[in-house]
Amino acid sequence: MANEIQVLQGIDTLAYVRLLENASKENGQLIPYQTSLSFDPQRDADSTATKSGNVATSSSLKTDFEVEFVNNISKVSDDLYESLFKNKKVEAWIVYRKRKKAGKYFAWYLRGTVTEDSSDNDPDDNATRDVKFTVDGEPQRGWLTLPDEAEEELAYVFRGLGKIDGEVKNDGTDGQGTKWTSDSRGVGSESDTSSVANTVNHS
């Protein structure tokens, strides 16, 4: 039986950016509050009629890359202005968080500059920005590992409501919690009297 084809959702496709000059200083940064991401590689094609038939020709690859987001106060949103006004190169990653292999995420890697950054500031809505990039050369595909802080930006881990003492573990047990597992399905009852039922620290 053939494997079921998995559908990728737009909400699970995210853009990360970094000024190229900062490659040795910081990780790529998630653009906060993204509302839209457009990635459009294209190659124009044409044909020339000859006495022996049509001869196809194609132009070089051109890639349009555009991100819309709710405007915010963050380093990465300021770096996008830096790229536009100072003509600085950026690195960008398009990460598909629901496509993984060996613990790594599928991603596109691009380099270029911001060429347009338009903002809408309606009085009855959040301010938004629409950033367009000029991409140099051919985007590259690969698999990447997200730093711990980037993983935490994508998803948070269950925790109990008790006070968290010591270092945060982010393994589901913080705050006297217990992580959900496959064995948790169909488990639990009103009459449960196990000793963990009332161990929340109220101090």
Coordinates of N, CA and C in Angstrom, one line a residue:
M1 N 0.8 -1.2 0.0 CA 0.0 0.0 0.0 C 0.9 1.3 0.0
A2 N 0.6 2.2 -0.9 CA 1.4 3.4 -1.0 C 1.3 4.3 0.2
N3 N 2.3 5.0 0.6 CA 2.3 5.9 1.7 C 1.4 7.1 1.4
E4 N 0.6 7.5 2.4 CA -0.2 8.6 2.2 C 0.6 9.9 2.0
I5 N 0.2 10.7 1.1 CA 0.9 12.0 0.8 C 0.6 13.0 1.8
Q6 N 1.5 13.6 2.5 CA 1.3 14.5 3.6 C 1.2 15.9 3.0
V7 N 0.1 16.6 3.4 CA -0.1 18.0 2.9 C 0.7 19.0 3.8
L8 N 1.4 19.9 3.2 CA 2.1 20.9 4.0 C 1.2 22.2 4.1
Q9 N 1.1 22.7 5.4 CA 0.3 23.9 5.6 C 1.1 25.1 5.6
G10 N 0.5 26.2 5.2 CA 1.2 27.5 5.1 C 1.7 28.0 6.5
I11 N 0.8 27.7 7.5 CA 1.1 28.1 8.9 C 2.4 27.5 9.4
D12 N 2.8 26.4 8.8 CA 4.0 25.6 9.3 C 5.3 26.0 8.5
T13 N 5.2 27.0 7.6 CA 6.3 27.5 6.8 C 6.7 28.8 7.3
L14 N 8.0 28.9 7.8 CA 8.4 30.1 8.5 C 9.7 30.7 7.9
A15 N 9.9 32.0 8.0 CA 11.1 32.6 7.5 C 12.0 33.1 8.6
Y16 N 13.3 32.8 8.5 CA 14.3 33.3 9.4 C 15.3 34.1 8.6
V17 N 15.8 35.2 9.2 CA 16.7 36.1 8.5 C 17.9 36.4 9.4
R18 N 19.0 36.8 8.8 CA 20.2 37.3 9.5 C 21.0 38.1 8.5
L19 N 21.5 39.3 9.0 CA 22.5 40.0 8.2 C 23.7 39.1 7.9
L20 N 24.1 39.1 6.7 CA 25.3 38.2 6.3 C 26.5 38.6 7.2
E21 N 26.7 39.8 7.5 CA 27.9 40.2 8.2 C 27.9 39.7 9.7
N22 N 26.7 39.3 10.1 CA 26.6 38.7 11.5 C 26.6 37.2 11.6
A23 N 27.0 36.6 10.5 CA 27.0 35.1 10.4 C 27.8 34.5 11.5
S24 N 28.9 35.1 11.9 CA 29.8 34.5 13.0 C 29.4 35.0 14.4
K25 N 28.4 35.8 14.5 CA 28.0 36.4 15.8 C 26.7 36.0 16.3
E26 N 25.7 35.5 15.5 CA 24.4 35.2 16.0 C 23.7 34.2 15.1
N27 N 22.7 33.6 15.7 CA 21.9 32.7 14.9 C 20.9 33.4 14.0
G28 N 20.4 32.8 13.0 CA 19.3 33.3 12.2 C 18.1 33.6 13.1
Q29 N 17.3 34.6 12.8 CA 16.2 35.0 13.7 C 14.9 34.8 13.0
L30 N 14.0 34.3 13.8 CA 12.6 34.1 13.2 C 12.0 35.5 13.1
I31 N 11.4 35.8 12.0 CA 10.6 37.1 11.9 C 9.3 36.9 12.6
P32 N 9.1 37.7 13.7 CA 7.9 37.5 14.5 C 6.6 37.8 13.8
Y33 N 5.6 37.1 14.2 CA 4.2 37.4 13.8 C 4.0 37.5 12.2
Q34 N 4.6 36.5 11.6 CA 4.4 36.4 10.1 C 3.0 36.1 9.8
T35 N 2.5 36.7 8.7 CA 1.1 36.5 8.2 C 1.1 35.9 6.8
S36 N 2.2 36.1 6.1 CA 2.2 35.5 4.7 C 3.7 35.4 4.3
L37 N 4.0 34.3 3.5 CA 5.3 34.1 3.0 C 5.2 33.6 1.6
S38 N 5.8 34.3 0.7 CA 5.7 33.9 -0.7 C 7.1 33.6 -1.3
F39 N 7.3 32.4 -1.8 CA 8.6 32.0 -2.4 C 8.3 31.5 -3.8
D40 N 8.9 32.2 -4.8 CA 8.5 32.0 -6.2 C 9.7 32.0 -7.1
P41 N 10.3 30.8 -7.2 CA 11.4 30.7 -8.2 C 10.8 30.5 -9.6
Q42 N 11.4 31.2 -10.6 CA 10.8 31.1 -11.9 C 11.9 31.3 -13.0
R43 N 11.6 30.7 -14.1 CA 12.5 30.8 -15.3 C 11.6 31.1 -16.5
D44 N 11.8 32.2 -17.2 CA 11.0 32.5 -18.4 C 11.5 31.6 -19.5
A45 N 10.6 31.2 -20.3 CA 10.9 30.3 -21.5 C 10.3 30.9 -22.7
D46 N 11.0 30.7 -23.8 CA 10.5 31.2 -25.1 C 10.9 30.2 -26.2
S47 N 10.5 30.3 -27.4 CA 10.9 29.4 -28.5 C 11.0 30.3 -29.7
T48 N 12.0 29.8 -30.6 CA 12.3 30.5 -31.8 C 11.9 29.5 -33.0
A49 N 11.1 30.0 -33.9 CA 10.7 29.2 -35.0 C 11.8 29.1 -36.0
T50 N 12.2 27.9 -36.4 CA 13.2 27.7 -37.5 C 12.6 26.8 -38.5
K51 N 13.3 26.6 -39.6 CA 12.9 25.8 -40.7 C 12.9 24.3 -40.3
S52 N 13.6 24.0 -39.2 CA 13.6 22.6 -38.8 C 12.7 22.4 -37.6
G53 N 11.9 23.5 -37.2 CA 11.0 23.4 -36.0 C 11.4 24.4 -35.0
N54 N 10.6 24.4 -33.9 CA 10.8 25.4 -32.8 C 12.0 25.0 -32.0
V55 N 12.8 26.0 -31.6 CA 14.0 25.8 -30.7 C 13.7 26.5 -29.4
A56 N 13.6 25.8 -28.3 CA 13.3 26.4 -27.0 C 14.5 27.1 -26.4
T57 N 14.2 28.2 -25.8 CA 15.2 28.9 -25.0 C 14.7 29.3 -23.7
S58 N 15.6 29.4 -22.7 CA 15.1 29.8 -21.4 C 16.1 30.8 -20.8
S59 N 15.6 31.7 -19.9 CA 16.4 32.7 -19.3 C 17.0 32.2 -18.0
S60 N 17.8 33.0 -17.3 CA 18.3 32.6 -16.1 C 17.3 32.6 -15.0
L61 N 17.5 31.9 -13.9 CA 16.6 31.7 -12.8 C 16.4 33.0 -12.1
K62 N 15.1 33.3 -11.7 CA 14.8 34.5 -10.9 C 13.9 34.1 -9.8
T63 N 14.2 34.6 -8.6 CA 13.4 34.1 -7.4 C 12.8 35.3 -6.7
D64 N 11.5 35.3 -6.6 CA 10.8 36.4 -5.8 C 10.6 35.8 -4.4
F65 N 10.9 36.6 -3.4 CA 10.7 36.2 -2.0 C 10.1 37.4 -1.2
E66 N 9.0 37.1 -0.5 CA 8.3 38.2 0.1 C 7.7 37.7 1.4
V67 N 7.8 38.5 2.5 CA 7.3 38.1 3.8 C 6.4 39.3 4.3
E68 N 5.2 39.0 4.8 CA 4.4 40.0 5.4 C 4.3 39.6 6.9
F69 N 4.3 40.6 7.8 CA 4.2 40.3 9.2 C 3.6 41.6 9.9
V70 N 3.1 41.3 11.1 CA 2.7 42.4 12.0 C 3.9 43.1 12.5
N71 N 4.0 44.4 12.3 CA 5.1 45.2 12.7 C 5.4 45.0 14.2
N72 N 6.6 45.0 14.6 CA 7.0 44.7 16.0 C 8.3 45.3 16.3
I73 N 8.6 45.4 17.6 CA 9.9 45.8 18.1 C 10.8 44.6 18.3
S74 N 11.7 44.3 17.4 CA 12.6 43.2 17.5 C 13.9 43.5 16.7
K75 N 14.9 42.8 17.0 CA 16.2 43.0 16.3 C 16.1 42.7 14.8
V76 N 15.4 41.6 14.5 CA 15.3 41.1 13.1 C 14.5 42.1 12.3
S77 N 13.4 42.7 12.9 CA 12.7 43.7 12.1 C 13.5 44.9 11.8
D78 N 14.3 45.3 12.7 CA 15.2 46.4 12.5 C 16.3 46.1 11.5
D79 N 16.8 44.8 11.5 CA 17.8 44.4 10.5 C 17.3 44.4 9.1
L80 N 16.0 44.2 8.9 CA 15.4 44.3 7.6 C 15.5 45.7 7.0
Y81 N 15.3 46.7 7.9 CA 15.5 48.1 7.5 C 17.0 48.3 7.2
E82 N 17.9 47.8 8.0 CA 19.3 47.9 7.8 C 19.7 47.4 6.4
S83 N 19.2 46.3 6.0 CA 19.5 45.7 4.7 C 19.0 46.7 3.6
L84 N 17.8 47.2 3.7 CA 17.3 48.1 2.7 C 18.0 49.4 2.6
F85 N 18.2 50.1 3.7 CA 18.8 51.5 3.7 C 20.3 51.4 3.5
K86 N 21.0 50.4 4.0 CA 22.4 50.3 3.9 C 22.9 49.4 2.8
N87 N 21.9 48.8 2.1 CA 22.3 47.9 1.0 C 23.1 46.7 1.5
K88 N 22.7 46.1 2.7 CA 23.5 45.0 3.3 C 22.8 43.7 2.9
K89 N 23.7 42.7 2.6 CA 23.2 41.4 2.3 C 22.6 40.7 3.5
V90 N 21.6 39.9 3.2 CA 21.0 39.1 4.3 C 21.0 37.6 3.8
E91 N 21.0 36.8 4.8 CA 20.8 35.4 4.6 C 19.3 35.1 5.1
A92 N 18.6 34.2 4.4 CA 17.3 33.9 4.7 C 17.1 32.4 4.6
W93 N 16.3 31.9 5.5 CA 15.9 30.5 5.5 C 14.4 30.3 5.5
I94 N 13.9 29.5 4.7 CA 12.4 29.1 4.7 C 12.3 27.7 5.3
V95 N 11.8 27.6 6.5 CA 11.9 26.4 7.2 C 10.5 25.7 7.2
Y96 N 10.4 24.5 6.9 CA 9.2 23.7 6.9 C 9.2 22.9 8.2
R97 N 8.5 23.3 9.2 CA 8.6 22.6 10.5 C 7.8 21.3 10.6
K98 N 7.0 21.0 9.6 CA 6.4 19.7 9.6 C 7.0 18.7 8.6
R99 N 8.2 19.0 8.1 CA 8.9 18.1 7.2 C 10.3 17.9 7.8
K100 N 10.5 16.7 8.4 CA 11.7 16.5 9.2 C 12.3 15.1 8.7
K101 N 13.6 15.1 8.9 CA 14.4 13.8 8.6 C 15.6 13.8 9.6
A102 N 15.7 12.7 10.3 CA 16.8 12.5 11.3 C 16.9 13.7 12.2
G103 N 15.7 14.2 12.6 CA 15.7 15.3 13.6 C 16.0 16.7 13.0
K104 N 16.1 16.8 11.7 CA 16.4 18.1 11.0 C 15.2 18.5 10.2
Y105 N 15.1 19.8 10.0 CA 14.0 20.4 9.2 C 14.4 20.6 7.8
F106 N 13.5 20.4 6.8 CA 13.7 20.8 5.4 C 13.7 22.3 5.3
A107 N 14.6 22.9 4.5 CA 14.6 24.3 4.4 C 15.2 24.7 3.1
W108 N 14.8 25.9 2.7 CA 15.5 26.6 1.6 C 16.4 27.7 2.2
Y109 N 17.6 27.9 1.5 CA 18.5 28.9 2.0 C 18.7 29.9 0.8
L110 N 18.7 31.2 1.1 CA 18.8 32.2 0.1 C 19.7 33.3 0.6
R111 N 20.3 34.0 -0.3 CA 21.0 35.3 0.0 C 20.5 36.4 -0.9
G112 N 20.5 37.6 -0.4 CA 20.1 38.7 -1.2 C 20.0 40.0 -0.4
T113 N 19.2 40.9 -0.8 CA 19.0 42.2 -0.1 C 17.5 42.5 -0.1
V114 N 17.1 43.3 0.9 CA 15.8 43.8 0.9 C 15.7 45.0 -0.1
T115 N 14.7 44.9 -1.0 CA 14.5 45.9 -2.0 C 13.2 46.7 -1.8
E116 N 12.3 46.3 -0.9 CA 11.1 47.1 -0.6 C 10.6 46.7 0.7
D117 N 10.2 47.7 1.5 CA 9.7 47.4 2.8 C 8.5 48.4 3.1
S118 N 7.3 48.0 2.7 CA 6.2 48.9 2.8 C 5.4 48.6 4.1
S119 N 4.9 49.6 4.7 CA 4.1 49.4 6.0 C 2.7 50.1 5.9
D120 N 1.7 49.4 6.5 CA 0.4 49.9 6.6 C 0.1 50.2 8.0
N121 N -0.4 51.4 8.3 CA -0.6 51.8 9.7 C -2.1 52.3 9.9
D122 N -3.0 51.5 9.6 CA -4.4 51.9 9.8 C -4.7 52.1 11.3
P123 N -5.6 53.1 11.6 CA -5.8 53.4 13.0 C -6.6 52.4 13.8
D124 N -7.3 51.5 13.1 CA -8.1 50.5 13.8 C -7.6 49.1 13.6
D125 N -6.3 49.0 13.3 CA -5.7 47.6 13.1 C -4.2 47.7 13.5
N126 N -3.6 46.5 13.6 CA -2.2 46.4 13.8 C -1.4 46.9 12.6
A127 N -0.3 47.6 12.9 CA 0.6 48.0 11.8 C 1.2 46.7 11.2
T128 N 1.4 46.7 9.9 CA 1.9 45.6 9.2 C 3.0 46.0 8.3
R129 N 3.9 45.1 7.9 CA 5.0 45.4 7.0 C 5.0 44.3 5.9
D130 N 5.3 44.7 4.7 CA 5.4 43.8 3.6 C 6.8 43.9 3.0
V131 N 7.7 42.9 3.2 CA 9.1 43.0 2.8 C 9.4 42.2 1.6
K132 N 10.0 42.8 0.6 CA 10.4 42.0 -0.6 C 11.9 42.0 -0.7
F133 N 12.4 40.8 -1.2 CA 13.8 40.6 -1.3 C 14.2 40.4 -2.7
T134 N 15.4 40.8 -3.1 CA 16.0 40.4 -4.3 C 17.0 39.3 -4.0
V135 N 16.8 38.1 -4.6 CA 17.6 36.9 -4.2 C 18.7 36.7 -5.2
D136 N 19.9 36.6 -4.7 CA 21.1 36.3 -5.6 C 21.2 34.9 -6.0
G137 N 21.4 34.6 -7.2 CA 21.7 33.2 -7.7 C 20.6 32.3 -7.4
E138 N 21.0 31.0 -7.2 CA 20.0 29.9 -7.0 C 19.8 29.5 -5.6
P139 N 18.5 29.6 -5.1 CA 18.3 29.1 -3.7 C 18.7 27.6 -3.6
Q140 N 19.2 27.3 -2.4 CA 19.7 26.0 -2.1 C 18.8 25.2 -1.1
R141 N 18.6 24.0 -1.3 CA 17.8 23.1 -0.5 C 18.7 22.3 0.5
G142 N 18.1 22.0 1.7 CA 18.9 21.2 2.6 C 18.1 20.9 3.9
W143 N 18.8 20.4 4.9 CA 18.2 20.1 6.2 C 19.0 20.7 7.3
L144 N 18.3 21.4 8.2 CA 19.0 22.1 9.2 C 18.4 21.8 10.6
T145 N 19.3 22.0 11.6 CA 18.9 21.9 13.0 C 18.6 23.2 13.6
L146 N 17.5 23.4 14.2 CA 17.2 24.6 14.9 C 17.8 24.7 16.2
P147 N 18.4 25.9 16.6 CA 18.9 26.0 17.9 C 17.8 25.9 19.0
D148 N 18.2 25.6 20.2 CA 17.2 25.3 21.2 C 16.2 26.4 21.4
E149 N 16.7 27.7 21.3 CA 15.8 28.8 21.5 C 14.8 28.9 20.3
A150 N 15.2 28.5 19.1 CA 14.4 28.5 18.0 C 13.3 27.4 18.1
E151 N 13.7 26.3 18.6 CA 12.7 25.2 18.8 C 11.6 25.7 19.8
E152 N 12.0 26.4 20.8 CA 11.1 26.9 21.8 C 10.1 27.9 21.2
E153 N 10.6 28.7 20.2 CA 9.7 29.7 19.6 C 8.6 29.0 18.8
L154 N 8.9 27.8 18.3 CA 8.0 27.1 17.4 C 6.9 26.3 18.2
A155 N 7.3 25.8 19.4 CA 6.4 25.1 20.2 C 6.8 25.1 21.7
Y156 N 5.8 25.2 22.5 CA 6.1 25.1 24.0 C 5.8 23.8 24.5
V157 N 6.4 23.5 25.6 CA 6.2 22.1 26.2 C 5.3 22.2 27.4
F158 N 4.5 21.2 27.6 CA 3.5 21.1 28.7 C 4.3 21.3 30.0
R159 N 3.6 22.0 31.0 CA 4.1 22.1 32.3 C 3.0 22.1 33.3
G160 N 3.2 21.7 34.5 CA 2.2 21.8 35.5 C 2.1 23.2 36.1
L161 N 1.0 23.5 36.9 CA 0.8 24.8 37.4 C 1.6 25.1 38.7
G162 N 2.3 24.1 39.2 CA 3.1 24.3 40.4 C 4.3 25.2 40.2
K163 N 4.8 25.7 41.3 CA 6.0 26.6 41.2 C 7.2 25.8 40.6
I164 N 7.9 26.4 39.7 CA 9.1 25.8 39.1 C 10.3 26.1 39.9
D165 N 10.9 25.1 40.6 CA 12.1 25.3 41.4 C 13.3 24.8 40.6
G166 N 14.4 25.6 40.6 CA 15.6 25.3 39.9 C 15.5 25.5 38.5
E167 N 16.4 24.8 37.7 CA 16.5 25.0 36.3 C 15.3 24.5 35.5
V168 N 14.8 25.2 34.5 CA 13.6 24.7 33.7 C 14.1 23.6 32.8
K169 N 13.4 22.5 32.8 CA 13.8 21.3 32.1 C 13.1 21.2 30.7
N170 N 11.9 21.8 30.6 CA 11.1 21.7 29.3 C 11.0 20.3 28.8
D171 N 10.7 19.4 29.7 CA 10.5 18.0 29.4 C 9.1 17.5 29.7
G172 N 8.2 18.4 30.1 CA 6.9 18.1 30.5 C 6.7 17.9 32.0
T173 N 7.8 17.9 32.8 CA 7.6 17.7 34.2 C 7.7 18.9 35.0
D174 N 8.1 20.1 34.4 CA 8.1 21.3 35.1 C 6.8 21.6 35.8
G175 N 6.8 22.3 37.0 CA 5.6 22.6 37.7 C 4.8 21.4 38.1
Q176 N 5.6 20.3 38.4 CA 5.0 19.0 38.8 C 4.0 18.4 37.8
G177 N 4.4 18.6 36.5 CA 3.5 18.1 35.4 C 4.0 16.7 35.0
T178 N 3.2 16.1 34.1 CA 3.6 14.8 33.5 C 3.3 14.9 32.0
K179 N 4.2 14.7 31.2 CA 4.0 14.8 29.8 C 3.1 13.7 29.2
W180 N 2.2 14.1 28.3 CA 1.3 13.2 27.7 C 2.1 12.2 26.8
T181 N 1.7 10.9 26.9 CA 2.4 9.9 26.0 C 1.3 9.0 25.4
S182 N 1.7 8.1 24.5 CA 0.7 7.3 23.9 C 0.0 6.4 24.9
D183 N 0.6 6.1 26.1 CA -0.1 5.3 27.1 C -1.1 6.1 27.8
S184 N -1.2 7.5 27.6 CA -2.2 8.3 28.3 C -3.6 8.2 27.7
R185 N -3.7 7.7 26.5 CA -5.0 7.6 25.9 C -6.0 6.7 26.6
G186 N -7.2 7.2 26.9 CA -8.2 6.4 27.6 C -7.9 6.2 29.1
V187 N -7.0 7.0 29.7 CA -6.6 6.8 31.1 C -7.1 8.0 31.9
G188 N -7.5 7.7 33.1 CA -7.9 8.8 34.0 C -9.4 8.5 34.5
S189 N -9.6 8.8 35.7 CA -11.0 8.6 36.3 C -11.3 9.5 37.4
E190 N -12.5 9.7 37.7 CA -12.9 10.6 38.8 C -12.5 10.0 40.1
S191 N -12.4 8.7 40.2 CA -12.1 8.1 41.5 C -10.6 7.9 41.8
D192 N -9.7 8.4 40.9 CA -8.3 8.2 41.1 C -7.8 8.8 42.4
T193 N -7.2 8.0 43.2 CA -6.7 8.4 44.5 C -5.2 8.3 44.7
S194 N -4.5 8.3 43.5 CA -3.0 8.1 43.6 C -2.4 9.3 44.3
S195 N -1.2 9.1 44.8 CA -0.6 10.1 45.7 C -0.2 11.4 44.9
V196 N -0.2 11.4 43.6 CA 0.3 12.6 42.8 C -0.9 13.5 42.6
A197 N -2.1 13.1 43.0 CA -3.3 13.9 42.6 C -3.3 15.3 43.3
N198 N -2.7 15.4 44.5 CA -2.8 16.7 45.2 C -1.5 17.2 45.6
T199 N -0.5 17.1 44.8 CA 0.9 17.5 45.2 C 1.3 18.9 44.7
V200 N 0.4 19.7 44.2 CA 0.7 21.0 43.7 C 1.2 21.9 44.8
N201 N 2.3 22.5 44.6 CA 2.9 23.4 45.6 C 2.2 24.7 45.6
H202 N 1.5 25.1 46.7 CA 0.8 26.3 46.7 C 1.5 27.5 47.3
S203 N 2.8 27.3 47.7 CA 3.6 28.3 48.3 C 3.9 29.4 47.4

